[in-house]
N, CA, C and O atoms as a DFTB+ gen file, in Angstrom:
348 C
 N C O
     1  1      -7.065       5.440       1.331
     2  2      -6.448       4.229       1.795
     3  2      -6.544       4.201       3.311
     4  3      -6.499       5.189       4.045
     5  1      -6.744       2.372       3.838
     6  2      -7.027       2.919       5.549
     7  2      -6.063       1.780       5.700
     8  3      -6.352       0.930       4.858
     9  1      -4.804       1.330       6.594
    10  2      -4.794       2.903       7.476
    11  2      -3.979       3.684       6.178
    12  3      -3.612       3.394       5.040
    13  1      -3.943       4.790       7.043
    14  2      -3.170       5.928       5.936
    15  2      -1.375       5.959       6.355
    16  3      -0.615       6.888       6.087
    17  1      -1.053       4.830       6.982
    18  2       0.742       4.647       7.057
    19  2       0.759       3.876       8.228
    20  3      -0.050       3.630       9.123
    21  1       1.805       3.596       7.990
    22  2       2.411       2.287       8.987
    23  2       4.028       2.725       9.367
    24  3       4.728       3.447       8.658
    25  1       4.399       2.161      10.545
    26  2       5.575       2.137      11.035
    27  2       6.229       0.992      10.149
    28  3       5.730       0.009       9.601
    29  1       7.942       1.633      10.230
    30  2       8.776       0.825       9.799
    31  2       8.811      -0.674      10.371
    32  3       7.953      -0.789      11.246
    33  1       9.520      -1.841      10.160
    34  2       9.762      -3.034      10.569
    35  2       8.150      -3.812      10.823
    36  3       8.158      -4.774      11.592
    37  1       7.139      -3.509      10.353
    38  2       5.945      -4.325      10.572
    39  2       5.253      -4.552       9.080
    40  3       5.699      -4.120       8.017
    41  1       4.320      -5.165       9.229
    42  2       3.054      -5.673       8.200
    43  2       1.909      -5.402       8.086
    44  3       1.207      -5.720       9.046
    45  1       1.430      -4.921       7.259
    46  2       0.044      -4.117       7.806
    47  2      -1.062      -4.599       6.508
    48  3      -0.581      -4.314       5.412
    49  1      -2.407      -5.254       6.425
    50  2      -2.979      -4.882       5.764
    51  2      -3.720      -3.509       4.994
    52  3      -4.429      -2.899       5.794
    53  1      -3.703      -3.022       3.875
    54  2      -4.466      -1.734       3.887
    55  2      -5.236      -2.326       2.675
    56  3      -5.129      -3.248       1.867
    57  1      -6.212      -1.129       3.037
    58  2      -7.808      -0.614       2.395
    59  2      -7.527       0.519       1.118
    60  3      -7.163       1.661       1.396
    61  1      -7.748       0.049      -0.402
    62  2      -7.551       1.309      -1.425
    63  2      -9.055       1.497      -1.305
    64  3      -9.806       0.587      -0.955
    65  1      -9.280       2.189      -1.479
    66  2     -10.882       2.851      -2.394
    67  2     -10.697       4.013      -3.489
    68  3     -10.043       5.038      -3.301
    69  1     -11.424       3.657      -4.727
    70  2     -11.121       3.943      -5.528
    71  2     -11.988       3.569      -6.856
    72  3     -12.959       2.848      -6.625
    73  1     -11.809       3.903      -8.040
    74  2     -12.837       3.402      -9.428
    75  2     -11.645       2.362      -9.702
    76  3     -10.552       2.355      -9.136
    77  1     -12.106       1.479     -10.708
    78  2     -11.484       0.341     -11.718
    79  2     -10.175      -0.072     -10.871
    80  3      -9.014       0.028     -11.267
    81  1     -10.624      -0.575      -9.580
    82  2      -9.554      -1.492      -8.821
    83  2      -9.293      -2.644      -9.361
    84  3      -8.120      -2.962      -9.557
    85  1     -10.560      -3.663      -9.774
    86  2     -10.169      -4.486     -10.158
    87  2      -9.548      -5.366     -11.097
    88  3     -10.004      -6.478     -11.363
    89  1      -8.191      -4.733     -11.760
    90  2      -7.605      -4.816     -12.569
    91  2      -6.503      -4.527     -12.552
    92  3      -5.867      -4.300     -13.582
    93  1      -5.801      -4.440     -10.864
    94  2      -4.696      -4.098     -10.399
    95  2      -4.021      -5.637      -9.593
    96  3      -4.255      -6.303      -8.584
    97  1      -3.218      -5.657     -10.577
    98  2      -2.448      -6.987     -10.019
    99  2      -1.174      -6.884      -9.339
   100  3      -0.688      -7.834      -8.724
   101  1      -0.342      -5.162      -9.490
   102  2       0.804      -5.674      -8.902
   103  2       0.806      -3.752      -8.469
   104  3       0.581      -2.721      -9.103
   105  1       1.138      -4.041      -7.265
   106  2       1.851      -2.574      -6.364
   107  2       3.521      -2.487      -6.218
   108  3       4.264      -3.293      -5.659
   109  1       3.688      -1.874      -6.556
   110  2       5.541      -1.438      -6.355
   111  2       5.498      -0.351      -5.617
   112  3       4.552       0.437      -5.604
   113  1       6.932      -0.219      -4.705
   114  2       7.252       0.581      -3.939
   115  2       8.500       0.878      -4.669
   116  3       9.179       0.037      -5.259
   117  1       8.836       2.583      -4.553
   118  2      10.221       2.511      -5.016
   119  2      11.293       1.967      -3.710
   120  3      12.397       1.474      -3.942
   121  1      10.886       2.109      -2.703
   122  2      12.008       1.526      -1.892
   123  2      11.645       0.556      -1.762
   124  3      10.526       0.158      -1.439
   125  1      13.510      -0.510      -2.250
   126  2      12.850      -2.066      -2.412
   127  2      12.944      -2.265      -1.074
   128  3      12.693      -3.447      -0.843
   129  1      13.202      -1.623      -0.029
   130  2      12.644      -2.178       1.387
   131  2      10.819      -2.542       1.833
   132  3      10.417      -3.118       2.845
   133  1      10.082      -2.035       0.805
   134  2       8.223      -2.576       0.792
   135  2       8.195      -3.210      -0.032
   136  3       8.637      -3.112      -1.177
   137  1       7.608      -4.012       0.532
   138  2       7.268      -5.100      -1.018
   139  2       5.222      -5.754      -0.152
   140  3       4.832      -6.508       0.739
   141  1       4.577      -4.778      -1.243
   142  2       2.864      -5.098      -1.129
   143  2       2.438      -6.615      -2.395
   144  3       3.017      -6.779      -3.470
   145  1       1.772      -7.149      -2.067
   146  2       1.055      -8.274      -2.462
   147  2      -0.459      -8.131      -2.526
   148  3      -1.036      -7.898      -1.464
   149  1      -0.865      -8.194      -3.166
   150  2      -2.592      -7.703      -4.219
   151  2      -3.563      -9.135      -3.236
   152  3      -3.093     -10.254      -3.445
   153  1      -4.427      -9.099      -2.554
   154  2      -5.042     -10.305      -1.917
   155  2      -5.795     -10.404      -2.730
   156  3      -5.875     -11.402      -3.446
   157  1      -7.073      -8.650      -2.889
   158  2      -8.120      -9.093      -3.103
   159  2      -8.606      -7.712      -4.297
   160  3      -8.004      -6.645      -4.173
   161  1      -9.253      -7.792      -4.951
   162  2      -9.327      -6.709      -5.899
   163  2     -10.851      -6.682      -6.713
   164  3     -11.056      -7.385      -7.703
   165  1     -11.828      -5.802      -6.159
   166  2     -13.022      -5.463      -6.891
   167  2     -12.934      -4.358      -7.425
   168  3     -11.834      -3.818      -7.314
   169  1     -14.011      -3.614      -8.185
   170  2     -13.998      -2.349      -8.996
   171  2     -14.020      -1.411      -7.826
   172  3     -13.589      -0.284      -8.068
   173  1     -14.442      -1.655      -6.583
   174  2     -14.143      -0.036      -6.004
   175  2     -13.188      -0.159      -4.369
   176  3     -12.999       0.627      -3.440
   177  1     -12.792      -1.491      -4.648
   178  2     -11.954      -1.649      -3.530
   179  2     -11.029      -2.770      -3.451
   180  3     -11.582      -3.860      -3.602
   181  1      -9.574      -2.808      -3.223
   182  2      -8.613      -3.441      -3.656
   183  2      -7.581      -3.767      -2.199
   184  3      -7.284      -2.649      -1.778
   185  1      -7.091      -4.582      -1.510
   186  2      -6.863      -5.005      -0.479
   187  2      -5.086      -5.958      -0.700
   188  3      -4.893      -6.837      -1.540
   189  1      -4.377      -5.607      -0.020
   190  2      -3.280      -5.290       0.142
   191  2      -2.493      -5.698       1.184
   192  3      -2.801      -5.143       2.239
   193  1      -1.349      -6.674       1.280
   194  2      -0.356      -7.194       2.867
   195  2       0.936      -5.973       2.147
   196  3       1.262      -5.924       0.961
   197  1       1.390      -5.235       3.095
   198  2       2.025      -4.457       2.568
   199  2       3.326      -4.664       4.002
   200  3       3.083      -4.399       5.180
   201  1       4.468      -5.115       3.544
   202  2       5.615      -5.343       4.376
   203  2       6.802      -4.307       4.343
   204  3       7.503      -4.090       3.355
   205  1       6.924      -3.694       5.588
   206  2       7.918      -2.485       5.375
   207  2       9.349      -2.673       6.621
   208  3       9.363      -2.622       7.851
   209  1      10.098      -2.832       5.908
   210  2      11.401      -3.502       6.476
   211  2      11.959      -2.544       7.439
   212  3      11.692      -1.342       7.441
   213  1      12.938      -3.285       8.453
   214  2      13.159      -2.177       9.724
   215  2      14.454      -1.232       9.015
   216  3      14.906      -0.318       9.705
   217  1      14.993      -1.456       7.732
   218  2      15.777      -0.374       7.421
   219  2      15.246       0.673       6.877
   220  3      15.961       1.674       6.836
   221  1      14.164       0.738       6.433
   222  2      12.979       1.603       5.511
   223  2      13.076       2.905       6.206
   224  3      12.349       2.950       7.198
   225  1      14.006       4.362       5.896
   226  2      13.945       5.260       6.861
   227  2      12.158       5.924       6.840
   228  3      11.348       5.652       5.954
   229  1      11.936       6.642       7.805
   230  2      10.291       7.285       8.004
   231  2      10.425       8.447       6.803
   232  3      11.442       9.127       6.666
   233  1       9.627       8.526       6.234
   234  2       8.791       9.426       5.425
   235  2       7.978       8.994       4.660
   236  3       7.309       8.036       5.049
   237  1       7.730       9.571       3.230
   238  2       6.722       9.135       2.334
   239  2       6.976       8.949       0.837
   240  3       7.031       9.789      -0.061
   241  1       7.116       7.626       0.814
   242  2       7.744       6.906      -0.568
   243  2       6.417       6.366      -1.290
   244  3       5.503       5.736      -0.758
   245  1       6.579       6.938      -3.212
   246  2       5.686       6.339      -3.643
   247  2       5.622       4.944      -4.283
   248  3       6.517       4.114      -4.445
   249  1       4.347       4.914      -4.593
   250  2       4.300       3.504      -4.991
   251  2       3.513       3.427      -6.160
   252  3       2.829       4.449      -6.208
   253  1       3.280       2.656      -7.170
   254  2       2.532       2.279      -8.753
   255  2       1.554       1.310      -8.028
   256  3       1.628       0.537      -7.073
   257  1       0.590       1.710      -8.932
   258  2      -0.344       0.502      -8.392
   259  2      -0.860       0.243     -10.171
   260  3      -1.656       0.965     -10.770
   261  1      -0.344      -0.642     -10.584
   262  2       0.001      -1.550     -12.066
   263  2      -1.676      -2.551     -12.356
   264  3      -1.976      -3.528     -11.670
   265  1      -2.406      -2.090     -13.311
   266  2      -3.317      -2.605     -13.990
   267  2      -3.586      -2.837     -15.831
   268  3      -3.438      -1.876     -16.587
   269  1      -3.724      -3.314     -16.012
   270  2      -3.572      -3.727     -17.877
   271  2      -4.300      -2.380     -18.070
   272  3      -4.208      -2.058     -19.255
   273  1      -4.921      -1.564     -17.420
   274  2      -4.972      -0.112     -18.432
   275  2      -4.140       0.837     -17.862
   276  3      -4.661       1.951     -17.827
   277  1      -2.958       0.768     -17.377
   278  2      -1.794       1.770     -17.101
   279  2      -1.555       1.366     -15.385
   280  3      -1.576       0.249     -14.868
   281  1      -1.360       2.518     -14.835
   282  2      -0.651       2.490     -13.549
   283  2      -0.860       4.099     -12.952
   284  3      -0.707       5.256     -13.343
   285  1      -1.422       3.176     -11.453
   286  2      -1.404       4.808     -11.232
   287  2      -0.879       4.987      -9.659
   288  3      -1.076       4.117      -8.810
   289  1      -0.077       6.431      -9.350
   290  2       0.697       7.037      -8.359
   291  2       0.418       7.313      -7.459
   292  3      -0.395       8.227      -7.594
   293  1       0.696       6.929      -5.710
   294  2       0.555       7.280      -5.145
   295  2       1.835       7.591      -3.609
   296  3       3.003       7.272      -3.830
   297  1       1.674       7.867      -2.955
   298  2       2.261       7.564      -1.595
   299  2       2.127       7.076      -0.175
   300  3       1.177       7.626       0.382
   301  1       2.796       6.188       0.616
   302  2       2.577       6.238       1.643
   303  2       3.127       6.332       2.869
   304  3       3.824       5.344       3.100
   305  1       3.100       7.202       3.849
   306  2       3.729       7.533       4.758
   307  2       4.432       6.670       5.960
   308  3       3.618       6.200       6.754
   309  1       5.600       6.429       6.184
   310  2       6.017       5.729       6.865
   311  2       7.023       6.028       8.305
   312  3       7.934       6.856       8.277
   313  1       6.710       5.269       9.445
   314  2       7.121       5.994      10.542
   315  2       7.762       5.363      11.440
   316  3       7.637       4.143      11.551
   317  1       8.776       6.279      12.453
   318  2       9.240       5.031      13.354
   319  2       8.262       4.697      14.318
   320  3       8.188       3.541      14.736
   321  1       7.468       5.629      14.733
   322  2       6.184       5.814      15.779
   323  2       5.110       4.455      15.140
   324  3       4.858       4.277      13.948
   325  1       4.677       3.741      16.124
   326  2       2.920       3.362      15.954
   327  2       1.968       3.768      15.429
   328  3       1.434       4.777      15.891
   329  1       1.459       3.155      14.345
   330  2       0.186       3.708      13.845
   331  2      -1.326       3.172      14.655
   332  3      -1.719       2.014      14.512
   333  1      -1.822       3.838      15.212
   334  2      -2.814       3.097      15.916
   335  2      -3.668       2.428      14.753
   336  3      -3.967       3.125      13.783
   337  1      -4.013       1.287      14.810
   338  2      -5.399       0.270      13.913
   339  2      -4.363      -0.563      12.916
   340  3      -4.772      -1.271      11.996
   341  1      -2.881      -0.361      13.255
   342  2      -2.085      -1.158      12.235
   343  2      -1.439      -2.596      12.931
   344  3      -0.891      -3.549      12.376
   345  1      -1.655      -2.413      13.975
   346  2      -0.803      -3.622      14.428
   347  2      -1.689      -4.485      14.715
   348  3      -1.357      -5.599      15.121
């Protein structure tokens, strides 16, 4: 995934790469402070507005990434610091 985390209180597009993307319609975060939205979705790359609220404390919370053949786990790291290529 590029970038590989974002600071709290901003918006960041990110980059999955990966097999059978395109069949992923919905990303969940367990902290309902992110909430990601699916733009764009081919078989080896899947594109993402991913919003992370200024209460969201920094670390690394996972997230489902939900397709009609299951769901699959990941995490992403979150910070009070700047991510350079995110803003």
């Amino acid at each position: 995934m590029f970038p590989p985390g974002a600071q709290k209180g901003t918006t960041v597009e990110i980059t999955f790469r990966g097999r059978r993307l395109e069949d992923v319609s919905v990303i969940q975060f367990l902290h309902p402070g992110i909430q990601a939205e699916v733009c764009h979705a081919e078989a080896y790359e899947l594109v993402a507005i991913v919003s992370i609220g200024k209460e969201v404390p920094p670390g690394i919370p996972d997230y489902r990434m939900i397709g009609k053949d299951g769901a699959t786990a990941g995490a992403f790291p979150i910070s009070d610091l700047p991510n350079e290529g995110t803003q």
